Coordinates of C-alpha atoms in Angstrom, one line a residue:
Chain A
X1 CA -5.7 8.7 -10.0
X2 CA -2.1 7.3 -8.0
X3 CA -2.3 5.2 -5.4
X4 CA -1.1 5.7 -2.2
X5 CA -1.3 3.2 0.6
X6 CA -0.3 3.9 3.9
X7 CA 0.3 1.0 6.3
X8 CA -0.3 2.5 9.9
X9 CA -1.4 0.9 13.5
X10 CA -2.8 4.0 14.5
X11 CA -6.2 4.6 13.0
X12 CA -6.3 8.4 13.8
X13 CA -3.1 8.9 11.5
X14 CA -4.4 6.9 8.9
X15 CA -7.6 9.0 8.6
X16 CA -5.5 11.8 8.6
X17 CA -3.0 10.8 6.0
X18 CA -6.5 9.9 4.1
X19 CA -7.7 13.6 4.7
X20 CA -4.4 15.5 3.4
X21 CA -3.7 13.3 0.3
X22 CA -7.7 11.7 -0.4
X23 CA -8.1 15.1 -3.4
X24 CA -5.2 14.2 -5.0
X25 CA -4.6 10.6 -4.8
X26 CA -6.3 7.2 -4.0
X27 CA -5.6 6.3 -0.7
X28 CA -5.8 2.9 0.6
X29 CA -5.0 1.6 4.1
X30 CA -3.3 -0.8 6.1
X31 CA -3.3 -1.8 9.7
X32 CA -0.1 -3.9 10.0
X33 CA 2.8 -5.3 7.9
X34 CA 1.4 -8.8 7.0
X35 CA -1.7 -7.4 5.8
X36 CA 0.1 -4.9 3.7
X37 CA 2.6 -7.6 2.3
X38 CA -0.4 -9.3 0.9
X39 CA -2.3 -6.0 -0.6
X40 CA 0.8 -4.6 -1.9
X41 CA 1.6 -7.9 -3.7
X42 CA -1.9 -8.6 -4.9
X43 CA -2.1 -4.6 -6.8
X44 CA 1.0 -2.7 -5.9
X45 CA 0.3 1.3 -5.8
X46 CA 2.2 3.8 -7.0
X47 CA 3.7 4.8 -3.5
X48 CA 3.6 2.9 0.3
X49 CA 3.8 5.3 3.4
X50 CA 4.9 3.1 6.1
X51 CA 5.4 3.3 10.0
X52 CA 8.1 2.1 11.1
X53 CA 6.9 1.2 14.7
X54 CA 4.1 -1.4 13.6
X55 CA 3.5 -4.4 16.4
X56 CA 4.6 -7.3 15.1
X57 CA 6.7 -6.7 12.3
X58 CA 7.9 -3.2 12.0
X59 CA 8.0 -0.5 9.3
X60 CA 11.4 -1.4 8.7
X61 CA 11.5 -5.5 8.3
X62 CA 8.3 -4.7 6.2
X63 CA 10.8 -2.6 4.0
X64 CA 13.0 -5.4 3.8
X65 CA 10.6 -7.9 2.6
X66 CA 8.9 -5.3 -0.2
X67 CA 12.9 -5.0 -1.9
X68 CA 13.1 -8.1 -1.6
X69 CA 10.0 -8.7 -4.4
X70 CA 10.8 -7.8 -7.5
X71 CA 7.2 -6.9 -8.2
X72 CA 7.8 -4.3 -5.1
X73 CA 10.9 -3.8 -5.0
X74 CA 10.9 -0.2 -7.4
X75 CA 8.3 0.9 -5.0
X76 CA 8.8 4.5 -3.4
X77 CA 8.1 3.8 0.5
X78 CA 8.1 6.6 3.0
X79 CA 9.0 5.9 6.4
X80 CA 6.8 7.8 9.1
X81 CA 7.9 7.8 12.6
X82 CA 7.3 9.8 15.8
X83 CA 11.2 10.1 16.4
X84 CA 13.0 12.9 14.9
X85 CA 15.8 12.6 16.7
X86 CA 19.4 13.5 15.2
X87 CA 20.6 11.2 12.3
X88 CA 17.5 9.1 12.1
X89 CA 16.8 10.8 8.3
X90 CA 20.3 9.3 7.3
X91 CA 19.6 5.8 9.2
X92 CA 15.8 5.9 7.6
X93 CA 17.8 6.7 3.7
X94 CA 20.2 3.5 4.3
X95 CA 17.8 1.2 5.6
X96 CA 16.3 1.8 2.1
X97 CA 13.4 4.2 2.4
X98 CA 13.0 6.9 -0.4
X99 CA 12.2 9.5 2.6
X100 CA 10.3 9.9 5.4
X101 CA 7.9 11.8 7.7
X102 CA 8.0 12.5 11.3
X103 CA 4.5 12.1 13.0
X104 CA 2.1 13.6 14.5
X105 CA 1.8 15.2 10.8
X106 CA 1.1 18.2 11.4
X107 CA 2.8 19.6 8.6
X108 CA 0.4 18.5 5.8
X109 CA 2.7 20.7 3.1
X110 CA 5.8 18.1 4.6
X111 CA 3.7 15.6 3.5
X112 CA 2.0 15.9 0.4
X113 CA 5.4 17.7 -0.9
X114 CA 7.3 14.1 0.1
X115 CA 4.7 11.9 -1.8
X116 CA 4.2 14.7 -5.0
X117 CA 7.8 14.7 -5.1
X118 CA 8.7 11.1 -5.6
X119 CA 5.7 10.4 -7.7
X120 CA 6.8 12.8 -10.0
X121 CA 3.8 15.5 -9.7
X122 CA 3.3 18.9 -9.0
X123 CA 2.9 19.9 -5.5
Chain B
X1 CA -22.2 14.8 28.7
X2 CA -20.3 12.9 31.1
X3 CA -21.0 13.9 34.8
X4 CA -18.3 16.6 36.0
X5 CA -17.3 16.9 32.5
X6 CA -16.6 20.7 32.0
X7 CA -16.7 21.7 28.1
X8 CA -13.2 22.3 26.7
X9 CA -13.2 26.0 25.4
X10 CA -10.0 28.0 24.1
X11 CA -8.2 28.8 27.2
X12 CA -9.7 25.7 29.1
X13 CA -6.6 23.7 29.5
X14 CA -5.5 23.9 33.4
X15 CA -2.0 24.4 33.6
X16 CA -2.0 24.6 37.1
X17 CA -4.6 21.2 37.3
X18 CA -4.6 19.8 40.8
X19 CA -5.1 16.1 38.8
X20 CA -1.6 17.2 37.0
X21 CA 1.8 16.4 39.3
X22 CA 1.7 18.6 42.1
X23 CA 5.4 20.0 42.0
X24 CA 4.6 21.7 38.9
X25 CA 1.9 23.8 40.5
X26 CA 4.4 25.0 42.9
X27 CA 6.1 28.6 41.6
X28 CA 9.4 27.7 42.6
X29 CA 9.3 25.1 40.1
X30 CA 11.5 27.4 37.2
X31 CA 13.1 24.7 35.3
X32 CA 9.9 22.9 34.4
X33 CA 7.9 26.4 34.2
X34 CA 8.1 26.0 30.6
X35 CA 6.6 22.6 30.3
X36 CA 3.0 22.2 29.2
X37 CA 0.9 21.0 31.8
X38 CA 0.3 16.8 31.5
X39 CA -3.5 17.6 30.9
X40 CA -2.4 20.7 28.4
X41 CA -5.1 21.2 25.5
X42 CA -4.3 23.3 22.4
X43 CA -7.5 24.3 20.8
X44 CA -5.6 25.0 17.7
X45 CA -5.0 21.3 17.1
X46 CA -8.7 20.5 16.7
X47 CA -9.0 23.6 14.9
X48 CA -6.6 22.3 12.3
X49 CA -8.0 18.8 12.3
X50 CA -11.4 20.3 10.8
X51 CA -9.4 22.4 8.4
X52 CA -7.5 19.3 7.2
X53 CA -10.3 16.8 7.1
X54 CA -13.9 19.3 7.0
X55 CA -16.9 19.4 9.3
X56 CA -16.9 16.5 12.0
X57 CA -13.0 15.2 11.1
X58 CA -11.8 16.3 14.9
X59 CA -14.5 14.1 16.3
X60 CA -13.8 11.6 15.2
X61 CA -10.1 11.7 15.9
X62 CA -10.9 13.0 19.6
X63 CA -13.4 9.6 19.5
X64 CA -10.5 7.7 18.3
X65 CA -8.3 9.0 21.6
X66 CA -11.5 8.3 23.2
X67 CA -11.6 5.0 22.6
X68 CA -8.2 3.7 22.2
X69 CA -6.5 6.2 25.4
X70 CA -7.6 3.8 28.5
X71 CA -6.2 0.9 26.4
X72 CA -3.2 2.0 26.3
X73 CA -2.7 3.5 29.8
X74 CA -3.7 0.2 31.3
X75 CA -1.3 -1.5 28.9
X76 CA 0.9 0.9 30.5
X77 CA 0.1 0.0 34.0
X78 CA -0.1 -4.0 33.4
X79 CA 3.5 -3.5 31.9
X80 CA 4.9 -1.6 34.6
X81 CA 3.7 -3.8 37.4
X82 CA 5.9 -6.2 35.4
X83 CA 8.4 -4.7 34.7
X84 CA 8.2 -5.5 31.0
X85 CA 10.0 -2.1 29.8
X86 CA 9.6 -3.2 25.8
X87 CA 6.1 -3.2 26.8
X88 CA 5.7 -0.3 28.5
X89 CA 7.1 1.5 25.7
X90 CA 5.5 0.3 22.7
X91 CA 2.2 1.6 24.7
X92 CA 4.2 5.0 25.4
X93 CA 4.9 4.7 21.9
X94 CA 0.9 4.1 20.8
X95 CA -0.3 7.4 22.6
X96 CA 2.7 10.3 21.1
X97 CA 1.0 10.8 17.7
X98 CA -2.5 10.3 18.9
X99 CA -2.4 12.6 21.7
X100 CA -0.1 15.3 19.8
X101 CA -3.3 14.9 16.5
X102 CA -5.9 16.2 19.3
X103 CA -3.3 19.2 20.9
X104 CA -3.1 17.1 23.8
X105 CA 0.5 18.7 24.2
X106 CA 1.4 17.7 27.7
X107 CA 0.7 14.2 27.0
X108 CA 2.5 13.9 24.8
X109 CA 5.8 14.9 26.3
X110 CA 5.0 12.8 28.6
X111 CA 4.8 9.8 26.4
X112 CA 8.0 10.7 24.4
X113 CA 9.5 11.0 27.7
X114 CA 8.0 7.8 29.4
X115 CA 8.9 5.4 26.1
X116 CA 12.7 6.9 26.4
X117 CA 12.9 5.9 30.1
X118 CA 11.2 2.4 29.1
X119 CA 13.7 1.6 27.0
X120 CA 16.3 2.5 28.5
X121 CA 15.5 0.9 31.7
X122 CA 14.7 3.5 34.1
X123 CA 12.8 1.6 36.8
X124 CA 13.3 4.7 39.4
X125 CA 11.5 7.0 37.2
X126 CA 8.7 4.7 35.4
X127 CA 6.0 4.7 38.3
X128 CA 5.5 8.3 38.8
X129 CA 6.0 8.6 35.2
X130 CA 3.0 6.0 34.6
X131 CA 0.9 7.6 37.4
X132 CA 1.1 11.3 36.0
X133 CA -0.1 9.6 32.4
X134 CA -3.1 7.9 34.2
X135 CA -4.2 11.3 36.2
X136 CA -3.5 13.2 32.7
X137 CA -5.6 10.9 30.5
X138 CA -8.2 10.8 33.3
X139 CA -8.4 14.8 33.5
X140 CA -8.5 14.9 29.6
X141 CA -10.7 12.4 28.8
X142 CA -13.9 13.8 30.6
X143 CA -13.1 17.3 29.2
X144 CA -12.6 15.8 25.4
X145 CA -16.0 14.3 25.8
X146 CA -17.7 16.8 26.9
X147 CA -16.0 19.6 24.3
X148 CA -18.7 21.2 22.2
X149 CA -19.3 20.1 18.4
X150 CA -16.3 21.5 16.1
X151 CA -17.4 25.3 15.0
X152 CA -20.0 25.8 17.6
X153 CA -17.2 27.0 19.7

């Protein structure tokens, strides 16, 4: 089975991420970006869904720091974030992210359609 | 049960809630007539939560709100008797998805609209803004915990 870790400060939406995706992949979770540096390096999955508005370091400096590891830089990462305002998919796309997800995720199809898709299998 | 609690049921959310800001009670109040109340419930929400995650998963995302919600609103409050706006809006910030996973709808407009006016400075607005959270999470709170077990509804 993939593996699919989301790093996430909000326990509610990681148990929910854990809920739509826990059939069809392994999920593992993170609470914040410098425990999720050190997982990710120590067994990378197949595919990070991150938040961008961690405390502490944010979704997107975490970002910065995975490309900047060869081991994790090839990573797909997903950006989740509770903005969906104009223009933020385009920002999300050049800061590096492979996509991204607006939260609360109530779309679970949005979801598991984002991860299936980059990690190659069928939705 | 807490005491005063009333269960939540489908319909229960009190868009006219006398713990909700007044001037939205008031029926010459059309451009805001469209709003959800600040202590809005949407069954559905929880409905879907069991759907997504089986028997028990919306209890223990409503425990999680439970838990976690006075946290943040007194985060809120500390920050905006500070006047630390970066603050104020992370613990906004904290509260949009978890309220929005438990259909707590008005809340979290509010909190969208309270982390924008954070950020962006808006020191005339913040403290009504910060009050109506506090009276919101206190009318929700009581009603969340007293809500019957998913699917006995």
């Amino acid at each position: 089975m993939k593996r699919v870790a989301v790093v996430e400060d909000n326990e509610d939406n990681r148990l929910l991420v854990a809920a739509i995706l826990g059939g069809r992949y392994a999920v593992e979770e993170y609470a914040d970006g410098p425990a999720a540096l050190a997982g990710l390096a120590a067994s990378p999955p197949d595919l990070v869904l991150l938040d961008i508005s961690l405390p502490g370091l944010d979704g997107v400096e975490v970002l910065r720091r995975l490309r900047a590891a060869p081991a994790l830089a090839h990573l797909p990462v997903v950006a989740l974030t509770a903005h969906a305002m104009a223009g933020d998919r385009e920002r999300f796309l050049a800061e590096g992210f492979d996509d991204y997800v607006t939260k609360p995720i109530v779309d679970e199809v949005r979801l598991v359609g984002a991860v299936s898709r980059l990690l190659g299998d069928p939705a | 049960m807490l005491p005063g609690a009333c269960p939540l049921s489908p319909g229960a959310a009190r868009p006219d809630s006398p713990t909700d800001h007044p001037h939205r009670s008031r029926p010459s109040a059309p451009p805001e007539a469209r709003l959800p109340a600040d202590d809005a419930l949407d069954p559905a929400a929880l409905e879907k939560l069991e759907r997504l995650g089986g028997p028990g998963f919306a209890d223990r995302i409503v425990g999680i709100f439970l838990r976690d919600a006075p946290g943040h609103v007194a985060r809120a409050e500390a920050a905006l008797a500070r006047r630390d706006g970066a603050e104020l809006a992370y613990a906004a910030h904290a509260l949009i998805s978890t309220a929005a996973n438990i259909g707590a709808t008005g809340l979290e407009a509010l909190v969208r609209q309270l982390e924008r006016d954070a950020q962006a400075g808006a020191w005339d607005a913040l403290p009504a803004q910060v009050a109506r959270l506090a009276a919101a999470h206190a009318s929700l709170a009581p009603r969340l915990a007293a809500r019957p077990p998913a699917g006995d509804a």
